[in-house]
mmCIF file of C-alpha atoms in Angstrom:
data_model
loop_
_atom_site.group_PDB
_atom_site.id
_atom_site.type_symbol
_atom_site.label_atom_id
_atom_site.label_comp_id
_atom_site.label_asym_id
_atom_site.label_seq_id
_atom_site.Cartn_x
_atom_site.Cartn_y
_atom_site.Cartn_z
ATOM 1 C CA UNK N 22 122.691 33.582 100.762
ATOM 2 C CA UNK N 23 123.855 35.149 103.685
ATOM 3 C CA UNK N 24 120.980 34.775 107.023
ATOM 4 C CA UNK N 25 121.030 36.765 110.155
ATOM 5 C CA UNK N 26 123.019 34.884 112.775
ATOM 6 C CA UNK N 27 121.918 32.034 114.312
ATOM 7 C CA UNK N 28 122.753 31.405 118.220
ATOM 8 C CA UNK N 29 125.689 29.567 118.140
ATOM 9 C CA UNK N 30 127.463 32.561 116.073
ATOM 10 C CA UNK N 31 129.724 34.705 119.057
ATOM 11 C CA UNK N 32 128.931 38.585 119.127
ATOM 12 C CA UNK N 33 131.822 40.534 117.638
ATOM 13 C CA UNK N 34 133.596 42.872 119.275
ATOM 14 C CA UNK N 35 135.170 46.132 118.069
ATOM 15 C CA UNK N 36 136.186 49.272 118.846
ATOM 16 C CA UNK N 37 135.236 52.705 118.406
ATOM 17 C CA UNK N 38 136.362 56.175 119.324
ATOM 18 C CA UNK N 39 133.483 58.848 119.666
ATOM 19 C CA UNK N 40 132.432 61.148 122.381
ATOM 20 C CA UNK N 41 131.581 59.507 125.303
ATOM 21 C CA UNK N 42 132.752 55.948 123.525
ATOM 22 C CA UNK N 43 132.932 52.541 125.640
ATOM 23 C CA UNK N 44 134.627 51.026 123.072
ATOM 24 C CA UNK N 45 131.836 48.815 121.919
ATOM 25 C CA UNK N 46 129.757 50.425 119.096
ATOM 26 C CA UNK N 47 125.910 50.350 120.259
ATOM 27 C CA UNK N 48 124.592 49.829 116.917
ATOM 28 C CA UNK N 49 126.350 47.651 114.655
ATOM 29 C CA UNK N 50 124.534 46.516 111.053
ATOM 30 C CA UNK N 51 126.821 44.455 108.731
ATOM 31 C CA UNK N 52 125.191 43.568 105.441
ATOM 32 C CA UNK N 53 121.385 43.845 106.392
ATOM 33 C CA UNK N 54 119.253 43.157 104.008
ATOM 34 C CA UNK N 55 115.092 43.698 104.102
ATOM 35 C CA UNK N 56 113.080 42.807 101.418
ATOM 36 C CA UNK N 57 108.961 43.361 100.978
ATOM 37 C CA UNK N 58 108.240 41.059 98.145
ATOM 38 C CA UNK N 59 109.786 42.479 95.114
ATOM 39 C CA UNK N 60 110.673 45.800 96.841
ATOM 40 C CA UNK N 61 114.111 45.881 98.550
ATOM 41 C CA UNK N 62 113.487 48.289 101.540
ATOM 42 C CA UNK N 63 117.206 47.774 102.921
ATOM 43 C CA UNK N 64 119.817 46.650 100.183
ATOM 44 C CA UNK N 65 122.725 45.721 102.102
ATOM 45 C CA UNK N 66 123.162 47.823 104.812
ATOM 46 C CA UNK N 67 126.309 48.590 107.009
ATOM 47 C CA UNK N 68 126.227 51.093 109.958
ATOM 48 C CA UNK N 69 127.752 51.080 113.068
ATOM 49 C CA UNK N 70 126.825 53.583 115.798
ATOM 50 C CA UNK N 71 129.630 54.114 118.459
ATOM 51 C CA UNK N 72 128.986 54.631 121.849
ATOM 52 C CA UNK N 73 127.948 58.196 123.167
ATOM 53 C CA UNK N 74 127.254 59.978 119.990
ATOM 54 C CA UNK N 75 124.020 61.330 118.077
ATOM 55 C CA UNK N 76 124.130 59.470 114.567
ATOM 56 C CA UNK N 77 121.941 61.789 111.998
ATOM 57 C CA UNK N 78 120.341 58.943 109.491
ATOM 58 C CA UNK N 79 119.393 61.131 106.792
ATOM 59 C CA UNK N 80 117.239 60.449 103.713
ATOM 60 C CA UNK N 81 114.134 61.079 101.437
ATOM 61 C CA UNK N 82 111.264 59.417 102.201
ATOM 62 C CA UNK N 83 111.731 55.785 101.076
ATOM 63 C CA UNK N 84 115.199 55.695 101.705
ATOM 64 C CA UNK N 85 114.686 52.482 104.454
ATOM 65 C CA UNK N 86 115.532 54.548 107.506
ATOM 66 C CA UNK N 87 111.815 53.542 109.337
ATOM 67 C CA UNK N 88 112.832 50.165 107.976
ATOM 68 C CA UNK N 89 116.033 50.286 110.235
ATOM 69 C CA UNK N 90 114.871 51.592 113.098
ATOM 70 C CA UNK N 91 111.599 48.715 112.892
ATOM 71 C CA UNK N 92 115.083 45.862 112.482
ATOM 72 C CA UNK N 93 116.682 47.607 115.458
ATOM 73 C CA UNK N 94 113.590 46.595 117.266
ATOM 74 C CA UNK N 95 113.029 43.300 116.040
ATOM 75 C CA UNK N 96 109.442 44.912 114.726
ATOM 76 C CA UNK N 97 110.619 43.544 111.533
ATOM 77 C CA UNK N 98 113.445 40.858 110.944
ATOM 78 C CA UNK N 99 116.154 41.019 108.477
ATOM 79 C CA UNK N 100 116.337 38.708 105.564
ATOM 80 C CA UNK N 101 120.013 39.081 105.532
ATOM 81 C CA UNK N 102 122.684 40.050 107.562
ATOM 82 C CA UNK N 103 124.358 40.595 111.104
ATOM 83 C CA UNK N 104 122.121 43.030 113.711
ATOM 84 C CA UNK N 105 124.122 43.967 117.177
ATOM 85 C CA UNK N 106 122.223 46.099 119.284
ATOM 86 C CA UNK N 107 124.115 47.144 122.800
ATOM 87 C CA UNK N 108 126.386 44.172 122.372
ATOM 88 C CA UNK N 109 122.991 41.849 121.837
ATOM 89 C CA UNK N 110 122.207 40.264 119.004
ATOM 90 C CA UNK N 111 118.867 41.105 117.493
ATOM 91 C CA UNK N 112 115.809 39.359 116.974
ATOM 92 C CA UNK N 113 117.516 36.404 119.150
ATOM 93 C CA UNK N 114 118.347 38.791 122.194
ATOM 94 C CA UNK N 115 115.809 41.623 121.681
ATOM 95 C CA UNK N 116 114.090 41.576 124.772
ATOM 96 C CA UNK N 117 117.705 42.134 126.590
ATOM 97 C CA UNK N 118 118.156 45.001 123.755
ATOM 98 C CA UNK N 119 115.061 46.434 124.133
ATOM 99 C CA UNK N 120 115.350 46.801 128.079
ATOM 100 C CA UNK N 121 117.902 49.216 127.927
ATOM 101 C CA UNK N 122 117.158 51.292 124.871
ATOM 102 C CA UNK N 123 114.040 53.881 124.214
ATOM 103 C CA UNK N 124 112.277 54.179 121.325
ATOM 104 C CA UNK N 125 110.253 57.310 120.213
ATOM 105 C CA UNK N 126 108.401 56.425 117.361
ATOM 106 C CA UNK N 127 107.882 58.512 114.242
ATOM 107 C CA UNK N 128 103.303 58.198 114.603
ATOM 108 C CA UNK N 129 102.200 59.510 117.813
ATOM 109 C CA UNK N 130 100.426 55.913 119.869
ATOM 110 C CA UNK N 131 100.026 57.535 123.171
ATOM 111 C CA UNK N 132 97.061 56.473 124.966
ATOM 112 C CA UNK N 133 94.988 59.521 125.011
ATOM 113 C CA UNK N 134 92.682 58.548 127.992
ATOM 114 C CA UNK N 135 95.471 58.634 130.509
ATOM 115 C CA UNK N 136 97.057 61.440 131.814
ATOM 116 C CA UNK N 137 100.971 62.706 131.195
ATOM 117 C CA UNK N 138 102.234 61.091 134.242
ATOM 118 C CA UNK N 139 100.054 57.590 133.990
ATOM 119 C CA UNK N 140 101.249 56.847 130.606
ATOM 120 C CA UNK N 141 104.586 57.431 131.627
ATOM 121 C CA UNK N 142 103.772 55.294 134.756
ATOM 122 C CA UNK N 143 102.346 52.420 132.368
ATOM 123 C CA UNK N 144 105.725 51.949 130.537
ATOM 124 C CA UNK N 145 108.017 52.613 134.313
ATOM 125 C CA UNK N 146 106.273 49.379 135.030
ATOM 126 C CA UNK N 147 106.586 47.566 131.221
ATOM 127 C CA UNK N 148 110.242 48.546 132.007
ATOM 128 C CA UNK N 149 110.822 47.306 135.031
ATOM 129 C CA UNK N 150 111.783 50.045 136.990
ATOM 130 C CA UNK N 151 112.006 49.352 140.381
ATOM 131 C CA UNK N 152 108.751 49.939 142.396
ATOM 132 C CA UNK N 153 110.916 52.088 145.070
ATOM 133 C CA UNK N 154 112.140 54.083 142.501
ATOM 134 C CA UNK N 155 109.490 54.481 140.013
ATOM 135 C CA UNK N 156 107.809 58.284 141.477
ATOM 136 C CA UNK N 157 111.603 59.572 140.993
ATOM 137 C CA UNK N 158 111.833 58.076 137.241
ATOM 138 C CA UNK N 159 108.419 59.443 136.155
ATOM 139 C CA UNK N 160 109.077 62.717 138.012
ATOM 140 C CA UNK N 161 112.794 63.077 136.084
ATOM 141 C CA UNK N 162 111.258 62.570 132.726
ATOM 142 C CA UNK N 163 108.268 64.824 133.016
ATOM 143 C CA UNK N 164 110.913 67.587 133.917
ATOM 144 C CA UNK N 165 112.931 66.958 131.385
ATOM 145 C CA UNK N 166 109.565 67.237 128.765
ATOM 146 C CA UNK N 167 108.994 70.554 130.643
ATOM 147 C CA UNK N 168 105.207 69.042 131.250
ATOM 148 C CA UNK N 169 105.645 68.694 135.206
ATOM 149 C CA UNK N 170 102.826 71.180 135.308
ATOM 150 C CA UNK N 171 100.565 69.299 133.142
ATOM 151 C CA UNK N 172 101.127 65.690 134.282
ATOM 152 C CA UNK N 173 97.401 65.379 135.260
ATOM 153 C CA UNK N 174 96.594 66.015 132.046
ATOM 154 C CA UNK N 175 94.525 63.907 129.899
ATOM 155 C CA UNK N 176 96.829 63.470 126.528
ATOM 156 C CA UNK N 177 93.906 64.161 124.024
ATOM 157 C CA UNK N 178 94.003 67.757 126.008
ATOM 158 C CA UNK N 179 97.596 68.558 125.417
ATOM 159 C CA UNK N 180 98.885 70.265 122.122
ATOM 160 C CA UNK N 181 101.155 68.133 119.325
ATOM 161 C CA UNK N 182 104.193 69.723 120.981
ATOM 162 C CA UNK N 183 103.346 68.586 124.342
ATOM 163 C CA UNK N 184 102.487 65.087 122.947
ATOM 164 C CA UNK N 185 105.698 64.843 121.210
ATOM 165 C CA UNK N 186 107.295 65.728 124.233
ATOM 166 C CA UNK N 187 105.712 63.244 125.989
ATOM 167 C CA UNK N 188 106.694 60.523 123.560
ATOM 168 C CA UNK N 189 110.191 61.480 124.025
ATOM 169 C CA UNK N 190 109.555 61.368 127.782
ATOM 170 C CA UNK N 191 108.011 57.995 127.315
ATOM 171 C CA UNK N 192 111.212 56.714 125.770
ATOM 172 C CA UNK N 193 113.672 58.207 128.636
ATOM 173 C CA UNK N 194 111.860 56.947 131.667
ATOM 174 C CA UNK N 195 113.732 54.012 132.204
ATOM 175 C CA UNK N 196 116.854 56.127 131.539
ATOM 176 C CA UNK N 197 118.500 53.953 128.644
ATOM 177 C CA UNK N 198 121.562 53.958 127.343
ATOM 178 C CA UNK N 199 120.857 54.094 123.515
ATOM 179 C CA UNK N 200 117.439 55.925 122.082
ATOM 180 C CA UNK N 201 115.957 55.565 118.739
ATOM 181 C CA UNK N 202 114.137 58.774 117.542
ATOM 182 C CA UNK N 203 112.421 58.238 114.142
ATOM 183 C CA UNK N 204 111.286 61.404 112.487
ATOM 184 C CA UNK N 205 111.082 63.120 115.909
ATOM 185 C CA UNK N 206 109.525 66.263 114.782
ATOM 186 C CA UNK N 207 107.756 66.069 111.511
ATOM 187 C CA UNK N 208 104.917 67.593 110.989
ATOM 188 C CA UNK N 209 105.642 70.142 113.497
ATOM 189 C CA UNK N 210 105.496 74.058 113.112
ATOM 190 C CA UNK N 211 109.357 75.286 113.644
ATOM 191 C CA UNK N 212 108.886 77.070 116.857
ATOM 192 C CA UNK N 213 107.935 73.606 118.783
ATOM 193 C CA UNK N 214 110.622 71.644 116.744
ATOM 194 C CA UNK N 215 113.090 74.152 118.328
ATOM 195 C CA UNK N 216 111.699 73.203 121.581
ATOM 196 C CA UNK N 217 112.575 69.543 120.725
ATOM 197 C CA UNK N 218 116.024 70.255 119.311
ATOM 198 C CA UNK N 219 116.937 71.504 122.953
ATOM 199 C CA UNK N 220 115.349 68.280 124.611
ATOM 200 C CA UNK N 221 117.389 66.110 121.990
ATOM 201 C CA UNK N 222 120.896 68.043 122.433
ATOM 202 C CA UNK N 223 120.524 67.635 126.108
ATOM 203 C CA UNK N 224 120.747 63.761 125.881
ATOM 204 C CA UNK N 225 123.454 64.138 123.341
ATOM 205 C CA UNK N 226 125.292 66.399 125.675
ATOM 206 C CA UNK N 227 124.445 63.720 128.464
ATOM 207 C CA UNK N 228 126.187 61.254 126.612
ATOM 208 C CA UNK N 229 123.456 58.851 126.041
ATOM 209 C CA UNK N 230 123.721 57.451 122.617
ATOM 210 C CA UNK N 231 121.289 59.110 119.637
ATOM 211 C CA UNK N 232 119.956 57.198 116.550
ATOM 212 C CA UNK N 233 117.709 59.657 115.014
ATOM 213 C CA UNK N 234 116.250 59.257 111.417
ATOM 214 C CA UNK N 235 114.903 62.588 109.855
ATOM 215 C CA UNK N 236 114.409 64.320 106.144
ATOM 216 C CA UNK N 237 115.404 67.979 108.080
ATOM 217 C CA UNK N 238 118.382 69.061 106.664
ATOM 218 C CA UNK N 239 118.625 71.534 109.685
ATOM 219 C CA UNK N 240 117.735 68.795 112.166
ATOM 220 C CA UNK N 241 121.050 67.049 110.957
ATOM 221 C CA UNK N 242 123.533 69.767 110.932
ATOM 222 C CA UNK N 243 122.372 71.077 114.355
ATOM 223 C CA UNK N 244 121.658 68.130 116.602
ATOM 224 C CA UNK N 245 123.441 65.075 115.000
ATOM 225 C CA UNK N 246 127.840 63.995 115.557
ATOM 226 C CA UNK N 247 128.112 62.035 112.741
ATOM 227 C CA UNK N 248 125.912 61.736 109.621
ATOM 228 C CA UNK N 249 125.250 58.759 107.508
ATOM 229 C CA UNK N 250 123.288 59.460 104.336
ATOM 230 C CA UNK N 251 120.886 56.993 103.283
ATOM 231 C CA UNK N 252 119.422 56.348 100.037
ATOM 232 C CA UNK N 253 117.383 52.825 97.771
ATOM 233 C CA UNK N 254 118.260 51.236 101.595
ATOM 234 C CA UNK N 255 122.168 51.518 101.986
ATOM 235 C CA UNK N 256 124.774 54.270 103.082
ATOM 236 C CA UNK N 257 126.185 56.365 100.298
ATOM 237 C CA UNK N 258 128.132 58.521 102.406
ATOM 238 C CA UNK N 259 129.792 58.969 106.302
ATOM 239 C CA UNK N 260 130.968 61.711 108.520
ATOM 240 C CA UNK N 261 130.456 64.726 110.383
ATOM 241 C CA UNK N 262 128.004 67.112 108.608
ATOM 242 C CA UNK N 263 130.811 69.868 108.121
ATOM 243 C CA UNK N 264 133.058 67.445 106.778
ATOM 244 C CA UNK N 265 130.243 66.020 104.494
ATOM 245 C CA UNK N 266 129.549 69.414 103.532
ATOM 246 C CA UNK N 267 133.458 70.282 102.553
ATOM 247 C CA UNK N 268 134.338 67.332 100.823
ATOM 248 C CA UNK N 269 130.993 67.080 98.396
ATOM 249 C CA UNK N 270 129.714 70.658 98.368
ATOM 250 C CA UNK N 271 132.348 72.956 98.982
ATOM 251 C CA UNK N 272 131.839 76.261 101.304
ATOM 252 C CA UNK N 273 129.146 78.660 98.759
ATOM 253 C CA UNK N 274 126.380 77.489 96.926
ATOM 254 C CA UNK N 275 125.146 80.151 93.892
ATOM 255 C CA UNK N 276 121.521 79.815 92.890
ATOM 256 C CA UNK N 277 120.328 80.961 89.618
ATOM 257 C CA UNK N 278 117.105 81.126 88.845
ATOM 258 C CA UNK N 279 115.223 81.457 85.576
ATOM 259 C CA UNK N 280 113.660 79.976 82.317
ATOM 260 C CA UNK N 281 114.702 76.002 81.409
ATOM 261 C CA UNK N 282 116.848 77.382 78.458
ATOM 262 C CA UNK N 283 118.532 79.990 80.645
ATOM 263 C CA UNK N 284 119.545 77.282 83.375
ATOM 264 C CA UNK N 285 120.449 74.422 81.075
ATOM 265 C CA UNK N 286 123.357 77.488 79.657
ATOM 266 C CA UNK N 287 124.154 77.960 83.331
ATOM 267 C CA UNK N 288 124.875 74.583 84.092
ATOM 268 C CA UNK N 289 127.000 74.241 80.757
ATOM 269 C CA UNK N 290 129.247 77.276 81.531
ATOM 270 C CA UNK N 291 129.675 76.233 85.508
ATOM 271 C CA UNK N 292 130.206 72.531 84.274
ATOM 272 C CA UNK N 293 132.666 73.261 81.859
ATOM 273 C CA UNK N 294 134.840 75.308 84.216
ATOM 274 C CA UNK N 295 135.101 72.104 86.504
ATOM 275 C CA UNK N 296 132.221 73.020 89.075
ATOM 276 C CA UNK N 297 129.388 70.730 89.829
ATOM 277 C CA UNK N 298 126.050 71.762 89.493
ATOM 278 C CA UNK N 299 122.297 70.903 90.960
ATOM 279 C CA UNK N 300 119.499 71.280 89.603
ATOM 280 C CA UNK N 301 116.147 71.443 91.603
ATOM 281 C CA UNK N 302 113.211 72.815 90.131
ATOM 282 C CA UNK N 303 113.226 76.657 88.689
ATOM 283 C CA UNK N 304 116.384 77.456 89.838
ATOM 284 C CA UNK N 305 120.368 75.676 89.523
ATOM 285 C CA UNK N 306 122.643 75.950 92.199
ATOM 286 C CA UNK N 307 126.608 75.907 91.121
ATOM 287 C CA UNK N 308 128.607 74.344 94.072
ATOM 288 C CA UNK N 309 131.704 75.054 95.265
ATOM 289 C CA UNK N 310 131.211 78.676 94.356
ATOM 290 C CA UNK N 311 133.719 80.087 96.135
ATOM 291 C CA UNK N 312 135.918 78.561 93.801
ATOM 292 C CA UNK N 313 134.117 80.334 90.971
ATOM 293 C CA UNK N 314 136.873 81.931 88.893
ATOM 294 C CA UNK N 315 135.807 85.788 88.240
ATOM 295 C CA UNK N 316 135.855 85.385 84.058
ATOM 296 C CA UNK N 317 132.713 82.712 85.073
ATOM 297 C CA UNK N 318 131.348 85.434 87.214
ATOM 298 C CA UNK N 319 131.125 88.293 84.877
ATOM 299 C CA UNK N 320 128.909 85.977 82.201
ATOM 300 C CA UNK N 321 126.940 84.561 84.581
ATOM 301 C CA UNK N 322 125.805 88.336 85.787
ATOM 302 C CA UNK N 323 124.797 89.835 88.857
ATOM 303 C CA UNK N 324 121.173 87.434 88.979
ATOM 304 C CA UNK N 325 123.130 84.822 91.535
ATOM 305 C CA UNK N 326 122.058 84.244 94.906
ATOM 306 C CA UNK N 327 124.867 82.980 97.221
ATOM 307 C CA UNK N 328 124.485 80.967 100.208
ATOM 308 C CA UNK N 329 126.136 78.658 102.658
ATOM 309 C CA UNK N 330 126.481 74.720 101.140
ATOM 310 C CA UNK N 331 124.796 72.288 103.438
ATOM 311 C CA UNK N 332 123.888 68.530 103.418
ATOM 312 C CA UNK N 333 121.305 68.591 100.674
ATOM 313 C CA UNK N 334 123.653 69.859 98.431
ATOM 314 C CA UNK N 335 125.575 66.982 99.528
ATOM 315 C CA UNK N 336 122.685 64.585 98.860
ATOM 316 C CA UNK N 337 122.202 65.755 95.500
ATOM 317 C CA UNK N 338 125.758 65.659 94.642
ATOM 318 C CA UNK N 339 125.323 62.055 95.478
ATOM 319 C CA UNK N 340 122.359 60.276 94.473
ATOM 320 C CA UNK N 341 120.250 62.904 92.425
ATOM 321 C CA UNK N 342 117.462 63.166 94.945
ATOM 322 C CA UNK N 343 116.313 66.000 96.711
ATOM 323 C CA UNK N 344 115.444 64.999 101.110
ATOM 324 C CA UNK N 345 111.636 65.520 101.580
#
């Protein structure tokens, strides 16, 4: 069985093309494996992040995403497998790894007794930011959490937008060049998760490298370069979330709803006229509508609902579960 590398193994160098790119991927996974007694969390992972890009990792929950993100930190080690983080290889190098990455984790641990600008203080210091340069760093990533004005805050008086701001901000102070983001907004109403989305793209545009893990559909399309879908702890499908969305889904979705009998005949007639079908709760959705041809049209009847196609649809497509 394969083990993760000892310290006599040489890191592997590759290279990658990407916005921003160095030519060294940051994240690179190569058969990972993570098992919890009889439950395989990660089944043989491989994903490689290049430099300078947001990577969506997309899934339902139990898909192993939190289960990557804890390897990429050495919180939990791999049973199996090769883990490069910024060129170092994890656990044996994680301390050099974790120096120059940020990690905003998906359960809020802030220390509510301090204020904004002392917990970001405490981790300047964990960091290792130098002392002459500290103010500046904590100043920068309060501004960039839009919580300048509240800094002297205590935490358990700010609201669960400000907090996950803060988190964020935590992450950034020590301006790294990779950051993990694990389920960055759930559990959030949408008007603060917008707020977030523009805090996220503006690292993305800044060219500092994104990992995020999320269920939001939205989150992913919006925010993320490149998408890898995740499902039972391995990759089932790579690329930008248009292209995802073209080669799996098509360009218009057409949702049907009704009674079991009524769908199961939908699905039948769009099935046998080549056009793939899914089926989630009351209501079927034909894919690739716009291919629909116009004899399919007039006996399905006027009852459709058309849409866009997105990256559930793609999900669906390809494993049979729905992202929640």
């Amino acid at each position: 069985m394969d083990s993760v590398r000892t310290a006599a193994e040489p890191v592997v160098r590759r290279s990658y093309g990407g916005p921003g790119a160095t030519g060294e991927p940051a994240i690179a996974l190569r058969g990972v494996v993570k098992r919890f007694g009889d439950l395989t969390a990660v089944d043989g992972l491989d994903l490689e992040v290049p430099a300078g890009i947001c990577l969506g990792l997309l899934g339902p929950n139990g898909a192993g995403k939190s289960t990557t993100m804890r390897i990429l930190t050495a919180q939990a080690v791999a049973d199996a497998g090769v883990v490069e983080v910024l060129g170092y290889p994890v656990p044996r190098r994680s301390k050099h790894a974790r120096a120059e990455m940020g990690v905003v984790p998906q359960q809020d641990n802030l220390d509510e007794e301090l204020t904004a600008r002392e917990n970001l203080e405490v981790f300047a210091h964990l960091y290792r930011v130098p002392r002459e340069r500290r103010r500046a760093a904590v100043d920068d990533a309060l501004a960039l959490a839009h919580l300048t004005e509240r800094q002297l805050t205590r935490v358990r008086d700010l609201s669960g937008g400000m907090r996950r701001r803060l988190l964020i901000a935590r992450g950034l102070v020590h301006k790294p060049r990779l950051v993990l983001l694990d389920e960055p907004t759930v559990g959030l109403d949408p008007q603060v998760r917008s707020e977030l989305w523009g805090l996220i793209d503006g690292l993305r545009a800044g060219g500092t490298t994104v990992l995020m893990s999320t269920h939001y559909i939205e989150e992913a399309e919006r925010l993320a370069d490149d998408c890898a879908l995740m499902s039972r702890g391995s990759i089932v499908a790579r690329g930008a979330p248009a292209a995802l969305v073209a080669e799996h889904a098509g360009e218009r979705v057409m949702e049907h709803y009704g009674p079991p009998h009524r769908l199961a005949e939908i699905e039948g007639l769009a099935r046998a006229a080549g056009l793939p079908t899914r089926r989630t709760g009351p209501s079927v959705s034909i894919l690739r509508a716009e291919r629909m041809p116009p004899s399919l049209a007039d006996e399905l009847g006027p009852d459709g609902v058309s849409r866009a196609a997105n990256l559930e649809d793609v999900f669906v497509v390809l494993t049979g579960e729905k992202v929640e």
